[in-house]
Amino acid sequence: MLSVARSRLALATQVAFFIANALGLLVGTIYNGKTPDLYENNLHHKLGWAVTWIVLAQLVVGLFRMYVIGTTASETNSDESTVFLPTGMRDMTGYHQMHPDSSASMHRYSHDSGQGTESVSSRSNSLMGTNDEKETETGRSIDHPHDDNTEGVEVRKTFGLIAADNLLIRLSKFVPRPVAKVMNVYYEAVDVLILIFGFVLILTGFITYGGVFRGRNIFNGLAHSIKGGIFFWYGLLTLGRWMGCFAEYGWAWNVRPPVGIVSSRKAKVPSAEFVESFVIFLYGSTNVFLEHLASWGGAWTAQDLEHVSISIMFFGGGLCGMLVESRKIRDLLNGSLSRWNASQDQYPYKDRWTPPTTYSFSMNPFPALIILLLGLMMSSHHQHSMVSTMVHKQWGTLFVGFALARAVTYILTYLSPPSSYLPSRPPSEIIASFCLISGGLIFIASNKDTVGAMERHDLNAMFIFTVTMGWTAFLMAWEIIVLATKGWAVRKRQPISYASRGNPA
């Protein structure tokens, strides 16, 4: 998050992370050399080395970004770096980009709780002091032989060592602008994908350590890991939406900011409910052909038909959700009144033709409905053992809890639709995210091999439930801390004052 926030601490943090990762690799290599390989040709080792090289390449690119891309990267990618920013800061950032002369009159806007009573003058003084420090710490402009490639590029001293700085400056002279753009895209992509890489590495590490998913059981293990992982990340994103992430798309239970505050590209992004419906539709349309993969060529069982029926439900439910989100479809559904609306000037009560306030916000129940039905089905889904049945009932019940919490959210937004660009943060979404995260983790653990290991060690279903609840609470706290740290880094990099409710102080 420090990297996404363009913090000066990002590079130092990446170096510290790589050093810690290198020490882990060293210890792991020594351990592997002194112990027999009990899981030959496992994915964890190969993927670990691949991710290590990817992270090392990002670290090198980060060094060159300081000298080759410099200020240009911050300017060209400021739009992309606001995905995880609170709405208030993004709005003011876009405003000052359009109105640079207005930066002298700093107002105070809240981007989270609305607390804080700093005066405008003291905040402005701190801003001037920060700019002075930035000028002294940033460095100097370099004389690049290719003026068209380095115009406006700013050099930043990375190590504080003249030799190291001069070496990187000389190397940067041989990097053309197209290559610099590719390096920047690579850096930004790894910033996002590294979260997925880390999750996959941790998951494959548990699989390798436990020695599970061998032979044909790999299909059952992959199915539970992928599907449970999707719900796990769905929960993390739901918690992120509650905190204000993706508010520029209108996904943080807020009013979507118009063009001018956000870019035209972001203004065209579909609603969060449309994306949820599309993912459900995509899962259903593709999984129809995969449910019989573990018994390919064999007879279809009643359980196979049950799984295919669930996929068809996802297929149709996701399609219904996308149709509900379509503005064109909604306009066509009002077609019976459109001819009267065209001549509304001839009739009294013109205000009766004003669209309801609920039209301004998406309230699509289909994603929650599909997950509710899935939870009910899995809660009563027969398994080969009592422990397996109870574990499936646990994550099925948690998915039902998510659906009920989302229903409460829609009731609240229907009674009082969002009217601000700032995230409304309905409390029911915290419960929804908790149910999704914990349900996804138990979903992953409900595979045949893990349940079999629990039975062999005389562990009941409550063991996996209690462990998962503790880890879920910890993960949610960690996500809140990480995003709060990113907000702190953004304020340090770009200190802007805010008022408690978006009004001038």
Coordinates of C-alpha atoms in Angstrom, one line a residue:
M1 CA 0.0 0.0 0.0
L2 CA 2.9 2.3 0.5
S3 CA 3.9 1.7 -3.1
V4 CA 0.3 2.4 -4.3
A5 CA 0.3 5.6 -2.2
R6 CA 3.6 6.7 -3.9
S7 CA 5.2 7.0 -0.4
R8 CA 8.9 7.7 0.0
L9 CA 9.0 4.7 2.4
A10 CA 7.8 2.3 -0.3
L11 CA 11.3 1.5 -1.7
A12 CA 12.8 1.0 1.7
T13 CA 9.9 -1.3 2.7
Q14 CA 10.3 -3.3 -0.5
V15 CA 14.0 -3.7 0.2
A16 CA 13.3 -4.9 3.7
F17 CA 10.7 -7.3 2.4
F18 CA 13.0 -8.7 -0.2
I19 CA 15.8 -9.2 2.4
A20 CA 13.4 -11.1 4.7
N21 CA 12.2 -13.2 1.8
A22 CA 15.8 -14.0 0.8
L23 CA 16.5 -15.1 4.4
G24 CA 13.4 -17.3 4.2
L25 CA 14.6 -18.8 0.9
L26 CA 18.0 -19.5 2.4
V27 CA 16.6 -21.3 5.4
G28 CA 14.2 -23.2 3.2
T29 CA 16.9 -24.3 0.8
I30 CA 19.1 -25.5 3.7
Y31 CA 16.1 -27.4 5.2
N32 CA 15.3 -29.0 1.8
G33 CA 18.8 -30.1 1.3
K34 CA 18.9 -31.9 4.7
T35 CA 15.5 -33.6 4.5
P36 CA 13.9 -36.0 2.0
D37 CA 11.4 -34.5 -0.6
L38 CA 8.1 -35.9 0.6
Y39 CA 6.1 -34.1 -2.1
E40 CA 8.0 -34.3 -5.3
N41 CA 7.3 -31.9 -8.1
N42 CA 5.1 -29.7 -6.0
L43 CA 3.9 -26.3 -7.2
H44 CA 4.9 -24.4 -4.1
H45 CA 8.7 -24.5 -4.7
K46 CA 8.4 -23.6 -8.4
L47 CA 6.0 -20.8 -7.8
G48 CA 8.0 -19.5 -4.9
W49 CA 11.1 -19.0 -7.0
A50 CA 9.0 -17.4 -9.8
V51 CA 7.4 -14.9 -7.4
T52 CA 10.8 -14.1 -5.9
W53 CA 12.2 -13.2 -9.3
I54 CA 9.1 -11.2 -10.1
V55 CA 9.5 -9.2 -6.8
L56 CA 13.2 -8.7 -7.4
A57 CA 12.4 -7.3 -10.9
Q58 CA 9.9 -4.9 -9.4
L59 CA 12.5 -3.8 -6.9
V60 CA 14.9 -3.0 -9.7
V61 CA 12.2 -1.2 -11.7
G62 CA 11.4 0.8 -8.5
L63 CA 14.9 2.0 -8.4
F64 CA 14.8 3.1 -12.1
R65 CA 11.4 4.7 -11.6
M66 CA 13.1 7.2 -9.2
Y67 CA 15.5 8.3 -11.9
V68 CA 14.0 7.4 -15.3
I69 CA 10.3 7.9 -14.8
G70 CA 10.5 10.3 -11.8
T71 CA 7.9 12.9 -11.7
T72 CA 6.3 11.8 -14.9
A73 CA 5.2 8.5 -13.3
S74 CA 3.5 10.3 -10.5
E75 CA 1.6 12.6 -12.9
T76 CA 0.6 10.0 -15.5
N77 CA -0.5 7.4 -12.9
S78 CA -2.1 9.6 -10.3
D79 CA -5.5 8.5 -11.6
E80 CA -4.7 4.8 -11.2
S81 CA -3.2 5.3 -7.7
T82 CA -6.5 6.5 -6.3
V83 CA -8.3 3.1 -6.4
F84 CA -7.8 2.6 -2.6
L85 CA -8.1 6.3 -1.6
P86 CA -11.0 7.7 0.4
T87 CA -13.4 9.7 -1.7
G88 CA -12.8 13.1 -0.1
M89 CA -9.1 13.1 -0.9
R90 CA -9.6 11.9 -4.5
D91 CA -12.2 14.6 -5.1
M92 CA -10.0 17.4 -3.8
T93 CA -7.0 16.0 -5.7
G94 CA -8.9 16.1 -9.0
Y95 CA -10.3 19.5 -8.2
H96 CA -6.8 21.0 -7.6
Q97 CA -5.6 19.4 -10.8
M98 CA -8.3 21.2 -12.7
H99 CA -8.0 24.4 -10.7
P100 CA -4.4 24.9 -9.7
D101 CA -4.9 28.5 -8.7
S102 CA -7.4 27.4 -6.0
S103 CA -4.8 25.6 -4.0
A104 CA -4.1 28.8 -2.1
S105 CA -7.5 28.7 -0.4
M106 CA -7.3 25.4 1.4
H107 CA -10.6 24.0 2.8
R108 CA -10.9 21.1 5.1
Y109 CA -12.9 18.0 4.0
S110 CA -13.2 14.7 5.8
H111 CA -12.3 11.4 4.2
D112 CA -13.2 9.2 7.1
S113 CA -14.8 10.0 10.4
G114 CA -15.0 13.8 10.1
Q115 CA -12.9 14.5 13.2
G116 CA -10.1 17.1 13.3
T117 CA -10.1 20.8 14.1
E118 CA -6.9 22.1 12.6
S119 CA -7.1 25.6 11.4
V120 CA -6.5 26.4 7.7
S121 CA -3.5 28.7 8.5
S122 CA -1.7 26.0 10.5
R123 CA -2.4 23.4 7.9
S124 CA -1.2 25.7 5.2
N125 CA 2.0 26.4 7.1
S126 CA 2.6 22.7 7.4
L127 CA 2.0 22.3 3.7
M128 CA 4.6 25.0 2.9
G129 CA 7.1 23.3 5.2
T130 CA 6.5 20.0 3.6
N131 CA 7.1 21.4 0.1
D132 CA 10.4 23.0 1.3
E133 CA 11.5 19.7 2.7
K134 CA 10.5 17.9 -0.5
E135 CA 12.6 20.3 -2.6
T136 CA 15.7 19.6 -0.4
E137 CA 15.1 15.9 -0.3
T138 CA 14.0 15.4 -3.9
G139 CA 17.3 16.3 -5.5
R140 CA 18.0 18.0 -8.8
S141 CA 17.1 17.7 -12.4
I142 CA 19.4 15.8 -14.7
D143 CA 20.8 16.8 -18.0
H144 CA 19.7 14.0 -20.2
P145 CA 21.2 13.7 -23.7
H146 CA 17.8 12.8 -25.1
D147 CA 15.7 15.8 -24.2
D148 CA 12.5 14.3 -25.7
N149 CA 12.8 11.3 -23.3
T150 CA 13.5 13.1 -20.1
E151 CA 11.6 16.4 -20.2
G152 CA 10.2 17.2 -16.8
V153 CA 11.9 14.2 -15.1
E154 CA 12.9 14.7 -11.6
V155 CA 15.8 12.9 -9.9
R156 CA 15.5 11.7 -6.3
K157 CA 18.4 10.6 -4.2
T158 CA 17.7 7.0 -3.2
F159 CA 20.6 6.0 -1.1
G160 CA 22.1 9.3 -0.2
L161 CA 25.3 8.0 -1.7
I162 CA 26.9 10.0 -4.5
A163 CA 28.4 7.0 -6.2
A164 CA 25.1 5.0 -6.2
D165 CA 23.1 8.0 -7.4
N166 CA 25.6 8.8 -10.2
L167 CA 25.5 5.1 -11.3
L168 CA 21.7 5.0 -11.5
I169 CA 21.7 8.4 -13.3
R170 CA 24.1 7.1 -15.9
L171 CA 22.2 3.8 -16.4
S172 CA 18.9 5.8 -16.7
K173 CA 20.3 7.6 -19.7
F174 CA 20.1 4.3 -21.7
V175 CA 16.5 3.7 -21.0
P176 CA 14.2 5.1 -23.7
R177 CA 10.7 6.4 -22.9
P178 CA 8.8 3.4 -24.3
V179 CA 10.8 1.1 -22.1
A180 CA 10.2 3.4 -19.2
K181 CA 6.5 3.2 -19.8
V182 CA 6.6 -0.6 -19.9
M183 CA 8.6 -0.7 -16.7
N184 CA 6.0 1.5 -15.1
V185 CA 3.1 -0.7 -16.2
Y186 CA 5.0 -3.8 -14.9
Y187 CA 5.5 -2.1 -11.5
E188 CA 1.9 -1.1 -11.2
A189 CA 0.7 -4.6 -12.2
V190 CA 2.9 -6.3 -9.6
D191 CA 1.6 -4.0 -7.0
V192 CA -1.8 -5.5 -7.5
L193 CA -1.0 -9.1 -8.4
I194 CA 1.4 -9.5 -5.5
L195 CA -1.6 -9.9 -3.2
I196 CA -2.8 -12.8 -5.3
F197 CA 0.7 -14.3 -5.5
G198 CA 1.0 -14.2 -1.7
F199 CA -2.4 -15.9 -1.2
V200 CA -1.5 -18.7 -3.7
L201 CA 1.9 -19.2 -2.1
I202 CA 0.4 -19.5 1.4
L203 CA -2.2 -21.9 0.2
T204 CA 0.2 -24.1 -1.8
G205 CA 2.5 -24.0 1.2
F206 CA -0.2 -25.5 3.4
I207 CA -1.0 -28.1 0.7
T208 CA 2.7 -29.1 0.4
Y209 CA 3.2 -29.2 4.1
G210 CA 0.1 -31.4 4.6
G211 CA 0.9 -33.6 1.7
V212 CA -2.7 -33.4 0.4
F213 CA -4.3 -33.3 -3.1
R214 CA -2.4 -36.3 -4.5
G215 CA -3.6 -38.3 -7.5
R216 CA -7.2 -37.7 -8.5
N217 CA -7.9 -35.9 -5.3
I218 CA -6.3 -32.9 -6.9
F219 CA -9.6 -32.1 -8.7
N220 CA -11.5 -32.0 -5.4
G221 CA -8.8 -29.9 -3.8
L222 CA -8.6 -27.4 -6.7
A223 CA -12.3 -27.0 -6.8
H224 CA -12.6 -26.2 -3.1
S225 CA -9.4 -24.0 -3.2
I226 CA -10.5 -21.9 -6.2
K227 CA -14.2 -21.5 -5.2
G228 CA -13.4 -20.9 -1.6
G229 CA -10.6 -18.5 -2.6
I230 CA -13.1 -16.5 -4.7
F231 CA -15.4 -16.0 -1.7
F232 CA -12.5 -15.2 0.5
W233 CA -11.4 -12.4 -1.8
Y234 CA -15.0 -11.3 -2.3
G235 CA -15.1 -10.8 1.5
L236 CA -11.9 -8.8 1.5
L237 CA -13.3 -6.6 -1.3
T238 CA -16.6 -6.2 0.5
L239 CA -14.7 -4.9 3.6
G240 CA -12.7 -2.6 1.3
R241 CA -15.9 -1.2 -0.1
W242 CA -17.1 -0.4 3.4
M243 CA -13.9 1.4 4.2
G244 CA -14.2 3.6 1.0
C245 CA -12.2 1.7 -1.6
F246 CA -13.4 2.1 -5.2
A247 CA -15.5 5.1 -4.2
E248 CA -14.6 6.8 -7.5
Y249 CA -16.6 4.0 -9.2
G250 CA -19.6 4.5 -6.8
W251 CA -18.8 1.1 -5.3
A252 CA -18.4 2.3 -1.7
W253 CA -22.2 2.7 -1.1
N254 CA -21.9 6.3 -2.3
V255 CA -23.0 8.5 -5.2
R256 CA -20.8 8.0 -8.2
P257 CA -18.7 11.1 -8.7
P258 CA -19.3 12.7 -12.1
V259 CA -16.7 13.4 -14.9
G260 CA -14.5 16.2 -13.8
I261 CA -14.0 14.8 -10.4
V262 CA -13.1 11.4 -11.8
S263 CA -11.9 10.5 -15.3
S264 CA -14.3 9.6 -18.1
R265 CA -13.0 6.0 -18.0
K266 CA -13.8 5.6 -14.4
A267 CA -17.2 7.2 -14.9
K268 CA -18.1 4.4 -17.4
V269 CA -17.2 1.5 -15.1
P270 CA -20.3 -0.6 -14.3
S271 CA -21.7 -0.8 -10.9
A272 CA -20.4 -3.2 -8.3
E273 CA -23.6 -5.3 -8.5
F274 CA -23.1 -5.7 -12.2
V275 CA -19.6 -7.0 -11.6
E276 CA -20.8 -9.3 -8.9
S277 CA -23.5 -10.6 -11.3
F278 CA -21.0 -11.0 -14.1
V279 CA -18.7 -13.1 -11.9
I280 CA -21.6 -15.3 -10.9
F281 CA -22.6 -15.7 -14.5
L282 CA -19.1 -16.5 -15.6
Y283 CA -18.7 -19.1 -12.9
G284 CA -21.9 -20.7 -13.8
S285 CA -21.4 -20.7 -17.6
T286 CA -17.9 -22.3 -17.3
N287 CA -18.4 -24.6 -14.3
V288 CA -21.2 -26.5 -16.0
F289 CA -18.6 -28.4 -18.0
L290 CA -16.2 -29.0 -15.1
E291 CA -18.4 -30.6 -12.4
H292 CA -17.8 -34.1 -13.9
L293 CA -14.1 -33.6 -14.4
A294 CA -13.1 -35.8 -11.4
S295 CA -15.0 -38.8 -12.8
W296 CA -14.4 -38.1 -16.5
G297 CA -15.6 -41.0 -18.6
G298 CA -17.5 -42.6 -15.7
A299 CA -21.2 -42.7 -14.9
W300 CA -23.0 -39.6 -13.7
T301 CA -24.1 -39.7 -10.1
A302 CA -26.8 -37.8 -8.3
Q303 CA -24.2 -35.6 -6.7
D304 CA -22.8 -34.7 -10.1
L305 CA -26.2 -33.6 -11.2
E306 CA -26.7 -31.5 -8.0
H307 CA -23.5 -29.7 -8.7
V308 CA -24.4 -29.0 -12.3
S309 CA -27.8 -27.7 -11.2
I310 CA -26.0 -25.3 -8.9
S311 CA -23.8 -24.1 -11.8
I312 CA -27.0 -23.6 -13.9
M313 CA -28.5 -21.5 -11.1
F314 CA -25.3 -19.4 -11.1
F315 CA -25.6 -19.1 -14.9
G316 CA -29.2 -17.9 -14.9
G317 CA -29.0 -15.8 -11.7
G318 CA -25.9 -14.0 -12.9
L319 CA -27.6 -13.2 -16.2
C320 CA -30.7 -11.9 -14.4
G321 CA -28.4 -9.7 -12.3
M322 CA -26.7 -8.2 -15.3
L323 CA -30.1 -7.5 -17.0
V324 CA -31.4 -5.8 -13.9
E325 CA -28.3 -3.5 -13.9
S326 CA -28.7 -2.6 -17.5
R327 CA -30.0 1.0 -17.9
K328 CA -31.3 0.2 -21.4
I329 CA -33.4 -2.7 -20.0
R330 CA -34.8 -0.4 -17.2
D331 CA -35.7 2.2 -19.8
L332 CA -37.5 -0.4 -21.9
L333 CA -39.4 -1.6 -18.9
N334 CA -40.8 1.9 -18.5
G335 CA -41.9 1.9 -22.2
S336 CA -45.6 1.8 -21.4
L337 CA -45.4 5.3 -20.0
S338 CA -42.8 6.7 -22.3
R339 CA -45.3 8.2 -24.8
W340 CA -47.1 10.0 -22.0
N341 CA -43.8 11.2 -20.6
A342 CA -42.9 12.7 -24.0
S343 CA -45.9 15.0 -23.8
Q344 CA -45.7 15.7 -20.0
D345 CA -45.9 19.5 -20.6
Q346 CA -49.6 19.1 -21.5
Y347 CA -50.5 17.5 -18.2
P348 CA -50.5 18.7 -14.6
Y349 CA -48.4 17.3 -11.8
K350 CA -45.1 17.5 -13.8
D351 CA -43.2 16.5 -10.7
R352 CA -44.8 13.1 -10.8
W353 CA -42.6 12.3 -13.8
T354 CA -39.4 12.9 -11.7
P355 CA -37.5 9.6 -11.4
P356 CA -37.6 8.1 -7.8
T357 CA -34.5 8.7 -5.6
T358 CA -34.0 4.9 -5.6
Y359 CA -33.1 5.1 -9.4
S360 CA -29.9 6.8 -8.6
F361 CA -28.4 3.8 -6.7
S362 CA -28.2 0.2 -7.6
M363 CA -30.1 -2.3 -5.4
N364 CA -29.8 -5.6 -7.1
P365 CA -30.7 -8.6 -4.9
F366 CA -29.6 -11.3 -7.3
P367 CA -26.0 -11.8 -6.2
A368 CA -27.1 -12.1 -2.5
L369 CA -30.0 -14.3 -3.6
I370 CA -27.7 -16.7 -5.4
I371 CA -25.3 -17.0 -2.5
L372 CA -28.2 -17.4 -0.1
L373 CA -29.5 -20.4 -2.1
L374 CA -26.0 -21.8 -2.3
G375 CA -25.7 -21.6 1.4
L376 CA -29.0 -23.3 2.0
M377 CA -28.1 -26.1 -0.4
M378 CA -24.7 -26.7 1.1
S379 CA -26.1 -26.6 4.7
S380 CA -28.1 -29.7 3.8
H381 CA -25.7 -31.3 1.3
H382 CA -25.1 -34.9 2.1
Q383 CA -21.4 -35.9 2.5
H384 CA -19.5 -39.1 3.0
S385 CA -19.0 -38.5 6.8
M386 CA -20.6 -36.6 9.6
V387 CA -17.5 -34.3 10.0
S388 CA -17.6 -33.4 6.3
T389 CA -21.4 -32.7 6.5
M390 CA -20.9 -30.4 9.5
V391 CA -18.0 -28.5 7.9
H392 CA -20.1 -27.9 4.7
K393 CA -23.0 -26.8 6.9
Q394 CA -20.8 -24.3 8.6
W395 CA -19.7 -22.4 5.5
G396 CA -23.2 -22.7 4.0
T397 CA -24.7 -21.1 7.1
L398 CA -22.1 -18.3 6.9
F399 CA -23.1 -17.6 3.2
V400 CA -26.7 -17.3 4.4
G401 CA -25.5 -14.8 7.0
F402 CA -23.9 -12.8 4.2
A403 CA -27.1 -12.7 2.2
L404 CA -29.1 -11.6 5.2
A405 CA -26.6 -8.8 6.0
R406 CA -26.6 -7.7 2.4
A407 CA -30.4 -7.6 2.5
V408 CA -30.2 -5.3 5.6
T409 CA -27.9 -3.1 3.6
Y410 CA -30.4 -2.8 0.7
I411 CA -33.2 -2.0 3.2
L412 CA -31.1 0.8 4.7
T413 CA -30.2 2.2 1.3
Y414 CA -33.8 2.0 0.0
L415 CA -35.1 3.9 3.0
S416 CA -32.3 6.5 2.8
P417 CA -30.4 6.4 -0.6
P418 CA -26.8 7.7 -0.5
S419 CA -26.6 11.4 -1.3
S420 CA -22.9 12.0 -1.0
Y421 CA -19.7 11.2 -2.8
L422 CA -18.3 10.0 0.6
P423 CA -18.8 6.4 1.5
S424 CA -21.9 5.8 3.7
R425 CA -20.4 2.7 5.4
P426 CA -23.5 0.7 6.3
P427 CA -22.6 -1.4 9.4
S428 CA -24.3 -4.5 7.9
E429 CA -21.5 -4.7 5.3
I430 CA -19.0 -5.5 8.1
I431 CA -21.0 -8.6 9.0
A432 CA -21.3 -9.4 5.3
S433 CA -17.5 -9.3 4.8
F434 CA -16.9 -11.4 7.9
C435 CA -19.3 -14.1 6.7
L436 CA -17.7 -14.2 3.3
I437 CA -14.1 -14.3 4.5
S438 CA -14.7 -17.0 7.1
G439 CA -17.0 -18.9 4.8
G440 CA -14.5 -18.9 2.1
L441 CA -11.7 -20.2 4.3
I442 CA -13.9 -23.0 5.7
F443 CA -15.0 -23.8 2.1
I444 CA -11.3 -24.3 1.2
A445 CA -10.8 -26.6 4.2
S446 CA -13.9 -28.7 3.4
N447 CA -12.0 -30.7 0.8
K448 CA -11.8 -34.5 1.2
D449 CA -8.2 -34.7 2.1
T450 CA -8.4 -32.1 4.9
V451 CA -11.6 -33.6 6.3
G452 CA -9.9 -37.0 6.2
A453 CA -6.9 -35.7 8.1
M454 CA -9.2 -34.2 10.7
E455 CA -10.9 -37.5 11.2
R456 CA -7.6 -39.4 11.5
H457 CA -6.5 -37.0 14.2
D458 CA -9.8 -37.2 16.0
L459 CA -10.7 -33.5 15.4
N460 CA -14.3 -32.5 15.2
A461 CA -15.9 -29.8 12.9
M462 CA -15.8 -27.2 15.6
F463 CA -12.0 -27.2 15.5
I464 CA -11.9 -25.8 12.0
F465 CA -14.7 -23.4 12.8
T466 CA -13.1 -21.8 15.8
V467 CA -9.7 -21.5 14.2
T468 CA -11.2 -19.8 11.1
M469 CA -13.2 -17.3 13.2
G470 CA -10.0 -16.2 15.0
W471 CA -8.1 -15.8 11.7
T472 CA -10.9 -14.0 10.1
A473 CA -11.1 -11.3 12.8
F474 CA -7.3 -10.9 12.6
L475 CA -7.4 -10.6 8.8
M476 CA -10.1 -8.0 8.9
A477 CA -8.2 -5.9 11.5
W478 CA -5.0 -6.2 9.4
E479 CA -6.8 -5.0 6.3
I480 CA -8.2 -2.0 8.1
I481 CA -4.7 -1.2 9.5
V482 CA -3.1 -1.6 6.0
L483 CA -5.6 0.7 4.3
A484 CA -5.3 3.2 7.2
T485 CA -1.5 3.2 6.7
K486 CA -2.0 3.9 3.1
G487 CA -4.2 6.9 3.9
W488 CA -1.5 8.1 6.3
A489 CA 1.1 7.8 3.5
V490 CA -1.1 9.7 1.1
R491 CA -1.6 12.6 3.6
K492 CA 2.2 12.7 4.2
R493 CA 2.8 12.9 0.5
Q494 CA 0.0 15.3 -0.3
P495 CA -1.2 17.1 2.8
I496 CA -4.6 18.6 2.1
S497 CA -7.0 19.9 4.7
Y498 CA -10.6 18.6 5.0
A499 CA -13.7 19.7 6.7
S500 CA -15.9 17.4 8.7
R501 CA -18.8 17.2 6.2
G502 CA -17.3 18.6 3.0
N503 CA -18.2 22.2 3.8
P504 CA -15.7 25.0 4.1
A505 CA -14.6 25.3 7.7

